[in-house]
PDB file of C-alpha atoms in Angstrom:
ATOM      1  CA  UNK Q 735     120.114-144.855 -60.834  1.00  0.00           C
ATOM      2  CA  UNK Q 736     117.842-142.976 -58.624  1.00  0.00           C
ATOM      3  CA  UNK Q 737     120.025-143.419 -55.214  1.00  0.00           C
ATOM      4  CA  UNK Q 738     119.938-145.880 -52.946  1.00  0.00           C
ATOM      5  CA  UNK Q 739     117.568-148.413 -52.112  1.00  0.00           C
ATOM      6  CA  UNK Q 740     116.210-149.133 -48.353  1.00  0.00           C
ATOM      7  CA  UNK Q 741     113.068-151.324 -46.801  1.00  0.00           C
ATOM      8  CA  UNK Q 742     110.295-148.700 -45.856  1.00  0.00           C
ATOM      9  CA  UNK Q 743     107.666-150.521 -44.426  1.00  0.00           C
ATOM     10  CA  UNK Q 744     107.334-148.368 -41.616  1.00  0.00           C
ATOM     11  CA  UNK Q 745     105.834-145.684 -43.749  1.00  0.00           C
ATOM     12  CA  UNK Q 746     103.206-148.062 -44.712  1.00  0.00           C
ATOM     13  CA  UNK Q 747     102.352-149.493 -41.541  1.00  0.00           C
ATOM     14  CA  UNK Q 748     102.081-145.842 -40.507  1.00  0.00           C
ATOM     15  CA  UNK Q 749      99.932-144.780 -43.272  1.00  0.00           C
ATOM     16  CA  UNK Q 750      97.629-147.813 -42.769  1.00  0.00           C
ATOM     17  CA  UNK Q 751      97.061-147.684 -38.978  1.00  0.00           C
ATOM     18  CA  UNK Q 752      96.532-143.966 -39.203  1.00  0.00           C
ATOM     19  CA  UNK Q 753      92.760-145.055 -39.611  1.00  0.00           C
ATOM     20  CA  UNK Q 754      90.457-147.902 -39.289  1.00  0.00           C
ATOM     21  CA  UNK Q 755      89.721-150.061 -42.320  1.00  0.00           C
ATOM     22  CA  UNK Q 756      86.327-148.709 -42.424  1.00  0.00           C
ATOM     23  CA  UNK Q 757      87.335-145.141 -42.998  1.00  0.00           C
ATOM     24  CA  UNK Q 758      87.995-143.509 -46.086  1.00  0.00           C
ATOM     25  CA  UNK Q 759      91.451-143.659 -47.603  1.00  0.00           C
ATOM     26  CA  UNK Q 760      92.895-140.406 -45.664  1.00  0.00           C
ATOM     27  CA  UNK Q 761      95.541-140.269 -48.780  1.00  0.00           C
ATOM     28  CA  UNK Q 762      93.090-140.408 -51.299  1.00  0.00           C
ATOM     29  CA  UNK Q 763      92.721-136.491 -52.161  1.00  0.00           C
ATOM     30  CA  UNK Q 764      96.442-136.413 -52.780  1.00  0.00           C
ATOM     31  CA  UNK Q 765      96.397-139.502 -54.638  1.00  0.00           C
ATOM     32  CA  UNK Q 766      96.099-139.896 -58.415  1.00  0.00           C
ATOM     33  CA  UNK Q 767      95.723-143.137 -60.439  1.00  0.00           C
ATOM     34  CA  UNK Q 768      93.240-146.190 -60.005  1.00  0.00           C
ATOM     35  CA  UNK Q 769      93.151-147.360 -56.208  1.00  0.00           C
ATOM     36  CA  UNK Q 770      93.616-150.967 -57.337  1.00  0.00           C
ATOM     37  CA  UNK Q 771      96.792-150.475 -59.436  1.00  0.00           C
ATOM     38  CA  UNK Q 772      99.178-153.219 -59.328  1.00  0.00           C
ATOM     39  CA  UNK Q 773     102.063-150.572 -58.484  1.00  0.00           C
ATOM     40  CA  UNK Q 774     101.898-147.766 -55.967  1.00  0.00           C
ATOM     41  CA  UNK Q 775     104.336-145.108 -55.791  1.00  0.00           C
ATOM     42  CA  UNK Q 776     104.443-142.829 -52.426  1.00  0.00           C
ATOM     43  CA  UNK Q 777     106.558-139.600 -53.710  1.00  0.00           C
ATOM     44  CA  UNK Q 778     107.986-137.754 -50.591  1.00  0.00           C
ATOM     45  CA  UNK Q 779     108.797-134.306 -51.204  1.00  0.00           C
ATOM     46  CA  UNK Q 780     109.130-130.425 -50.485  1.00  0.00           C
ATOM     47  CA  UNK Q 781     107.355-127.803 -52.365  1.00  0.00           C
ATOM     48  CA  UNK Q 782     110.609-125.393 -52.048  1.00  0.00           C
ATOM     49  CA  UNK Q 783     112.960-128.047 -53.171  1.00  0.00           C
ATOM     50  CA  UNK Q 784     114.323-127.378 -56.664  1.00  0.00           C
ATOM     51  CA  UNK Q 785     115.365-131.124 -57.488  1.00  0.00           C
ATOM     52  CA  UNK Q 786     111.533-131.519 -56.577  1.00  0.00           C
ATOM     53  CA  UNK Q 787     110.181-129.042 -58.960  1.00  0.00           C
ATOM     54  CA  UNK Q 788     112.649-130.046 -61.602  1.00  0.00           C
ATOM     55  CA  UNK Q 789     111.032-133.609 -61.420  1.00  0.00           C
ATOM     56  CA  UNK Q 790     107.284-132.360 -60.899  1.00  0.00           C
ATOM     57  CA  UNK Q 791     107.729-130.068 -64.305  1.00  0.00           C
ATOM     58  CA  UNK Q 792     109.966-132.061 -66.589  1.00  0.00           C
ATOM     59  CA  UNK Q 793     109.517-135.997 -65.514  1.00  0.00           C
ATOM     60  CA  UNK Q 794     105.875-136.323 -63.632  1.00  0.00           C
ATOM     61  CA  UNK Q 795     104.008-135.297 -66.619  1.00  0.00           C
ATOM     62  CA  UNK Q 796     105.190-137.950 -68.502  1.00  0.00           C
ATOM     63  CA  UNK Q 797     104.951-140.611 -65.886  1.00  0.00           C
ATOM     64  CA  UNK Q 798     101.259-139.528 -65.411  1.00  0.00           C
ATOM     65  CA  UNK Q 799     100.561-140.152 -69.109  1.00  0.00           C
ATOM     66  CA  UNK Q 800     102.244-143.794 -69.428  1.00  0.00           C
ATOM     67  CA  UNK Q 801     101.625-145.054 -66.239  1.00  0.00           C
ATOM     68  CA  UNK Q 802      98.999-143.276 -64.034  1.00  0.00           C
ATOM     69  CA  UNK Q 803      96.327-142.480 -66.577  1.00  0.00           C
ATOM     70  CA  UNK Q 804      96.659-146.103 -67.897  1.00  0.00           C
ATOM     71  CA  UNK Q 805      95.802-147.686 -64.875  1.00  0.00           C
ATOM     72  CA  UNK Q 806      99.030-149.198 -64.021  1.00  0.00           C
ATOM     73  CA  UNK Q 807     100.328-147.050 -61.170  1.00  0.00           C
ATOM     74  CA  UNK Q 808      98.618-145.166 -58.436  1.00  0.00           C
ATOM     75  CA  UNK Q 809     100.892-141.943 -57.459  1.00  0.00           C
ATOM     76  CA  UNK Q 810     100.465-140.811 -53.663  1.00  0.00           C
ATOM     77  CA  UNK Q 811     102.111-137.406 -52.502  1.00  0.00           C
ATOM     78  CA  UNK Q 812     103.461-137.535 -49.107  1.00  0.00           C
ATOM     79  CA  UNK Q 813     104.893-134.118 -47.484  1.00  0.00           C
ATOM     80  CA  UNK Q 814     108.557-134.138 -46.261  1.00  0.00           C
ATOM     81  CA  UNK Q 815     109.332-130.359 -46.103  1.00  0.00           C
ATOM     82  CA  UNK Q 816     113.090-129.685 -45.257  1.00  0.00           C
ATOM     83  CA  UNK Q 817     112.588-126.744 -42.795  1.00  0.00           C
ATOM     84  CA  UNK Q 818     116.280-126.120 -41.879  1.00  0.00           C
ATOM     85  CA  UNK Q 819     116.807-125.059 -45.624  1.00  0.00           C
ATOM     86  CA  UNK Q 820     113.516-124.390 -47.180  1.00  0.00           C
ATOM     87  CA  UNK Q 821     111.605-122.007 -44.693  1.00  0.00           C
ATOM     88  CA  UNK Q 822     108.621-121.403 -46.800  1.00  0.00           C
ATOM     89  CA  UNK Q 823     108.014-125.618 -47.401  1.00  0.00           C
ATOM     90  CA  UNK Q 824     105.509-125.649 -44.412  1.00  0.00           C
ATOM     91  CA  UNK Q 825     103.240-122.773 -45.691  1.00  0.00           C
ATOM     92  CA  UNK Q 826     103.069-124.095 -49.213  1.00  0.00           C
ATOM     93  CA  UNK Q 827     102.323-127.774 -48.058  1.00  0.00           C
ATOM     94  CA  UNK Q 828      99.700-126.356 -45.720  1.00  0.00           C
ATOM     95  CA  UNK Q 829      98.139-124.691 -48.710  1.00  0.00           C
ATOM     96  CA  UNK Q 830      98.463-127.666 -50.636  1.00  0.00           C
ATOM     97  CA  UNK Q 831      96.725-129.908 -47.963  1.00  0.00           C
ATOM     98  CA  UNK Q 832      93.674-127.347 -47.866  1.00  0.00           C
ATOM     99  CA  UNK Q 833      93.540-127.567 -51.481  1.00  0.00           C
ATOM    100  CA  UNK Q 834      93.182-131.155 -51.030  1.00  0.00           C
ATOM    101  CA  UNK Q 835      89.695-130.763 -48.894  1.00  0.00           C
ATOM    102  CA  UNK Q 836      88.446-129.061 -51.878  1.00  0.00           C
ATOM    103  CA  UNK Q 837      89.695-131.805 -54.530  1.00  0.00           C
ATOM    104  CA  UNK Q 838      92.048-129.520 -56.038  1.00  0.00           C
ATOM    105  CA  UNK Q 839      95.340-130.667 -54.785  1.00  0.00           C
ATOM    106  CA  UNK Q 840      97.014-131.486 -58.051  1.00  0.00           C
ATOM    107  CA  UNK Q 841      96.148-128.272 -59.941  1.00  0.00           C
ATOM    108  CA  UNK Q 842      97.717-126.456 -56.628  1.00  0.00           C
ATOM    109  CA  UNK Q 843     100.795-128.829 -56.416  1.00  0.00           C
ATOM    110  CA  UNK Q 844     101.432-128.045 -60.381  1.00  0.00           C
ATOM    111  CA  UNK Q 845     100.988-124.134 -59.924  1.00  0.00           C
ATOM    112  CA  UNK Q 846     102.990-123.922 -56.662  1.00  0.00           C
ATOM    113  CA  UNK Q 847     106.095-125.898 -58.556  1.00  0.00           C
ATOM    114  CA  UNK Q 848     105.758-123.858 -61.711  1.00  0.00           C
ATOM    115  CA  UNK Q 849     105.624-120.603 -59.771  1.00  0.00           C
ATOM    116  CA  UNK Q 850     108.151-121.946 -57.196  1.00  0.00           C
ATOM    117  CA  UNK Q 851     110.391-118.871 -57.912  1.00  0.00           C
ATOM    118  CA  UNK Q 852     107.675-116.470 -57.338  1.00  0.00           C
ATOM    119  CA  UNK Q 853     107.081-117.365 -53.655  1.00  0.00           C
ATOM    120  CA  UNK Q 854     110.373-119.345 -52.612  1.00  0.00           C
ATOM    121  CA  UNK Q 855     112.492-116.232 -51.243  1.00  0.00           C
ATOM    122  CA  UNK Q 856     109.746-114.214 -49.835  1.00  0.00           C
ATOM    123  CA  UNK Q 857     109.757-113.262 -45.950  1.00  0.00           C
ATOM    124  CA  UNK Q 858     105.697-113.754 -45.664  1.00  0.00           C
ATOM    125  CA  UNK Q 859     104.835-115.921 -48.777  1.00  0.00           C
ATOM    126  CA  UNK Q 860     101.165-116.684 -47.452  1.00  0.00           C
ATOM    127  CA  UNK Q 861      99.277-114.329 -49.481  1.00  0.00           C
ATOM    128  CA  UNK Q 862     101.278-115.461 -52.909  1.00  0.00           C
ATOM    129  CA  UNK Q 863     100.518-118.866 -52.189  1.00  0.00           C
ATOM    130  CA  UNK Q 864      96.911-118.637 -51.108  1.00  0.00           C
ATOM    131  CA  UNK Q 865      96.518-116.389 -54.657  1.00  0.00           C
ATOM    132  CA  UNK Q 866      98.162-119.521 -56.745  1.00  0.00           C
ATOM    133  CA  UNK Q 867      95.637-121.959 -54.909  1.00  0.00           C
ATOM    134  CA  UNK Q 868      92.608-119.670 -55.866  1.00  0.00           C
ATOM    135  CA  UNK Q 869      94.036-119.664 -59.373  1.00  0.00           C
ATOM    136  CA  UNK Q 870      94.105-123.508 -59.200  1.00  0.00           C
ATOM    137  CA  UNK Q 871      90.418-123.623 -58.598  1.00  0.00           C
ATOM    138  CA  UNK Q 872      90.522-123.308 -54.992  1.00  0.00           C
ATOM    139  CA  UNK Q 873      87.721-121.300 -52.969  1.00  0.00           C
ATOM    140  CA  UNK Q 874      89.367-118.783 -51.092  1.00  0.00           C
ATOM    141  CA  UNK Q 875      87.496-118.348 -47.931  1.00  0.00           C
ATOM    142  CA  UNK Q 876      87.397-121.948 -47.555  1.00  0.00           C
ATOM    143  CA  UNK Q 877      91.133-122.083 -47.726  1.00  0.00           C
ATOM    144  CA  UNK Q 878      91.597-119.430 -45.181  1.00  0.00           C
ATOM    145  CA  UNK Q 879      89.208-121.247 -42.702  1.00  0.00           C
ATOM    146  CA  UNK Q 880      91.346-124.374 -43.367  1.00  0.00           C
ATOM    147  CA  UNK Q 881      94.734-122.739 -42.611  1.00  0.00           C
ATOM    148  CA  UNK Q 882      93.185-120.992 -39.757  1.00  0.00           C
ATOM    149  CA  UNK Q 883      92.247-123.856 -38.076  1.00  0.00           C
ATOM    150  CA  UNK Q 884      95.731-125.800 -38.004  1.00  0.00           C
ATOM    151  CA  UNK Q 885      94.407-129.115 -39.240  1.00  0.00           C
ATOM    152  CA  UNK Q 886      96.797-128.853 -42.117  1.00  0.00           C
ATOM    153  CA  UNK Q 887      99.995-128.225 -40.490  1.00  0.00           C
ATOM    154  CA  UNK Q 888      99.342-131.180 -38.366  1.00  0.00           C
ATOM    155  CA  UNK Q 889      98.718-133.243 -41.436  1.00  0.00           C
ATOM    156  CA  UNK Q 890     101.972-132.095 -42.866  1.00  0.00           C
ATOM    157  CA  UNK Q 891     103.607-132.784 -39.610  1.00  0.00           C
ATOM    158  CA  UNK Q 892     102.448-136.263 -39.602  1.00  0.00           C
ATOM    159  CA  UNK Q 893     103.669-136.896 -43.023  1.00  0.00           C
ATOM    160  CA  UNK Q 894     106.908-135.524 -41.747  1.00  0.00           C
ATOM    161  CA  UNK Q 895     107.520-137.824 -39.123  1.00  0.00           C
ATOM    162  CA  UNK Q 896     106.068-140.701 -41.154  1.00  0.00           C
ATOM    163  CA  UNK Q 897     108.987-139.902 -43.772  1.00  0.00           C
ATOM    164  CA  UNK Q 898     111.521-139.551 -41.016  1.00  0.00           C
ATOM    165  CA  UNK Q 899     110.826-142.846 -39.128  1.00  0.00           C
ATOM    166  CA  UNK Q 900     111.218-144.612 -42.573  1.00  0.00           C
ATOM    167  CA  UNK Q 901     114.640-143.372 -43.174  1.00  0.00           C
ATOM    168  CA  UNK Q 902     114.056-140.616 -45.713  1.00  0.00           C
ATOM    169  CA  UNK Q 903     116.262-137.774 -45.560  1.00  0.00           C
ATOM    170  CA  UNK Q 904     116.383-136.303 -48.891  1.00  0.00           C
ATOM    171  CA  UNK Q 905     113.777-134.842 -51.343  1.00  0.00           C
ATOM    172  CA  UNK Q 906     112.396-136.201 -53.566  1.00  0.00           C
ATOM    173  CA  UNK Q 907     112.200-139.620 -52.313  1.00  0.00           C
ATOM    174  CA  UNK Q 908     109.986-142.601 -53.894  1.00  0.00           C
ATOM    175  CA  UNK Q 909     108.715-145.516 -52.241  1.00  0.00           C
ATOM    176  CA  UNK Q 910     107.724-148.271 -54.688  1.00  0.00           C
ATOM    177  CA  UNK Q 911     106.819-151.670 -53.772  1.00  0.00           C
ATOM    178  CA  UNK Q 912     109.056-152.383 -50.699  1.00  0.00           C
ATOM    179  CA  UNK Q 913     112.101-150.275 -51.753  1.00  0.00           C
ATOM    180  CA  UNK Q 914     113.167-146.174 -51.073  1.00  0.00           C
ATOM    181  CA  UNK Q 915     114.868-144.471 -53.796  1.00  0.00           C
ATOM    182  CA  UNK Q 916     116.494-141.308 -53.046  1.00  0.00           C
ATOM    183  CA  UNK Q 917     116.873-138.692 -55.593  1.00  0.00           C
ATOM    184  CA  UNK Q 918     115.013-137.584 -58.807  1.00  0.00           C
ATOM    185  CA  UNK Q 919     115.869-138.766 -62.507  1.00  0.00           C
ATOM    186  CA  UNK Q 920     116.507-135.957 -64.882  1.00  0.00           C
ATOM    187  CA  UNK Q 921     114.465-137.976 -67.486  1.00  0.00           C
ATOM    188  CA  UNK Q 922     111.755-140.193 -67.338  1.00  0.00           C
ATOM    189  CA  UNK Q 923     113.586-143.319 -68.448  1.00  0.00           C
ATOM    190  CA  UNK Q 924     115.009-144.725 -65.097  1.00  0.00           C
ATOM    191  CA  UNK Q 925     111.524-144.596 -63.508  1.00  0.00           C
ATOM    192  CA  UNK Q 926     110.135-146.113 -66.622  1.00  0.00           C
ATOM    193  CA  UNK Q 927     112.648-149.094 -66.542  1.00  0.00           C
ATOM    194  CA  UNK Q 928     111.935-149.543 -62.700  1.00  0.00           C
ATOM    195  CA  UNK Q 929     107.942-149.270 -63.084  1.00  0.00           C
ATOM    196  CA  UNK Q 930     108.101-151.511 -65.967  1.00  0.00           C
ATOM    197  CA  UNK Q 931     109.866-154.149 -64.503  1.00  0.00           C
ATOM    198  CA  UNK Q 932     107.510-154.155 -61.330  1.00  0.00           C
ATOM    199  CA  UNK Q 933     104.804-153.899 -63.601  1.00  0.00           C
ATOM    200  CA  UNK Q 934     105.830-157.000 -65.548  1.00  0.00           C
ATOM    201  CA  UNK Q 935     106.727-158.937 -62.368  1.00  0.00           C
ATOM    202  CA  UNK Q 936     103.212-158.561 -61.281  1.00  0.00           C
ATOM    203  CA  UNK Q 937     101.093-159.321 -64.298  1.00  0.00           C
ATOM    204  CA  UNK Q 938     103.527-162.265 -65.589  1.00  0.00           C
ATOM    205  CA  UNK Q 939     103.444-164.883 -63.132  1.00  0.00           C
ATOM    206  CA  UNK Q 940     105.174-168.230 -64.068  1.00  0.00           C
ATOM    207  CA  UNK Q 941     103.051-170.789 -66.135  1.00  0.00           C
ATOM    208  CA  UNK Q 942     101.254-173.594 -64.038  1.00  0.00           C
ATOM    209  CA  UNK Q 943     102.826-176.839 -63.889  1.00  0.00           C
ATOM    210  CA  UNK Q 944     101.751-179.072 -66.781  1.00  0.00           C
ATOM    211  CA  UNK Q 945      99.491-181.925 -65.407  1.00  0.00           C
ATOM    212  CA  UNK Q 946     101.424-185.264 -64.603  1.00  0.00           C
ATOM    213  CA  UNK Q 947     101.259-188.070 -67.356  1.00  0.00           C
ATOM    214  CA  UNK Q 948      98.379-190.853 -66.751  1.00  0.00           C
ATOM    215  CA  UNK Q 949      99.953-193.942 -64.904  1.00  0.00           C
ATOM    216  CA  UNK Q 950     100.425-196.828 -67.846  1.00  0.00           C
ATOM    217  CA  UNK Q 951      97.537-199.427 -67.537  1.00  0.00           C
ATOM    218  CA  UNK Q 952      98.529-202.408 -65.624  1.00  0.00           C
ATOM    219  CA  UNK Q 953      99.625-205.273 -67.662  1.00  0.00           C
ATOM    220  CA  UNK Q 954      97.297-208.094 -68.800  1.00  0.00           C
ATOM    221  CA  UNK Q 955      96.772-211.305 -66.554  1.00  0.00           C
TER     222      UNK Q 955
END
């Protein structure tokens, strides 16, 4: 359906242990949906990946409308730039991470994918990527300062390390409640069936057993 399935507990452990339990959620700025949603999807993707673009442009909007905005699913983006074949993926991911610090990750995410053809083949993509982020509502001066600091690159590298330890090798890949799916569906239907089944399992526990009948009264003496 979507690809092979395997366990992905190391990714969750790495994310959870990254910050103390009292600290803010380090993934909140690139998540959408209710924090307490019954189902969480971790999408591991590459901004220069054509399959990721296809998923982001044609499939994710339907899933967002039907599952994220209705409170059923929390969606989290994890960077997995495939640098051997996508030389501009890290630069795009850095811009997206800096946009996240201004709470503009998702508008920047959407515009980077929609305009992928505009920057993917450039020898020096940074100015174009920055311009796209500004179009998405990012403050340019703060964005440039963030890029200069190098913190965003470290965040992207940590994401890639987590994904590699989990065994993810292709993009996009999806961790959904205990399993890894590699590859993107061409329509929302396969993901709908999967999310529906998990959500139903979480919300429809088996009914409690009926109480035992009372013991019969003792016979009269």
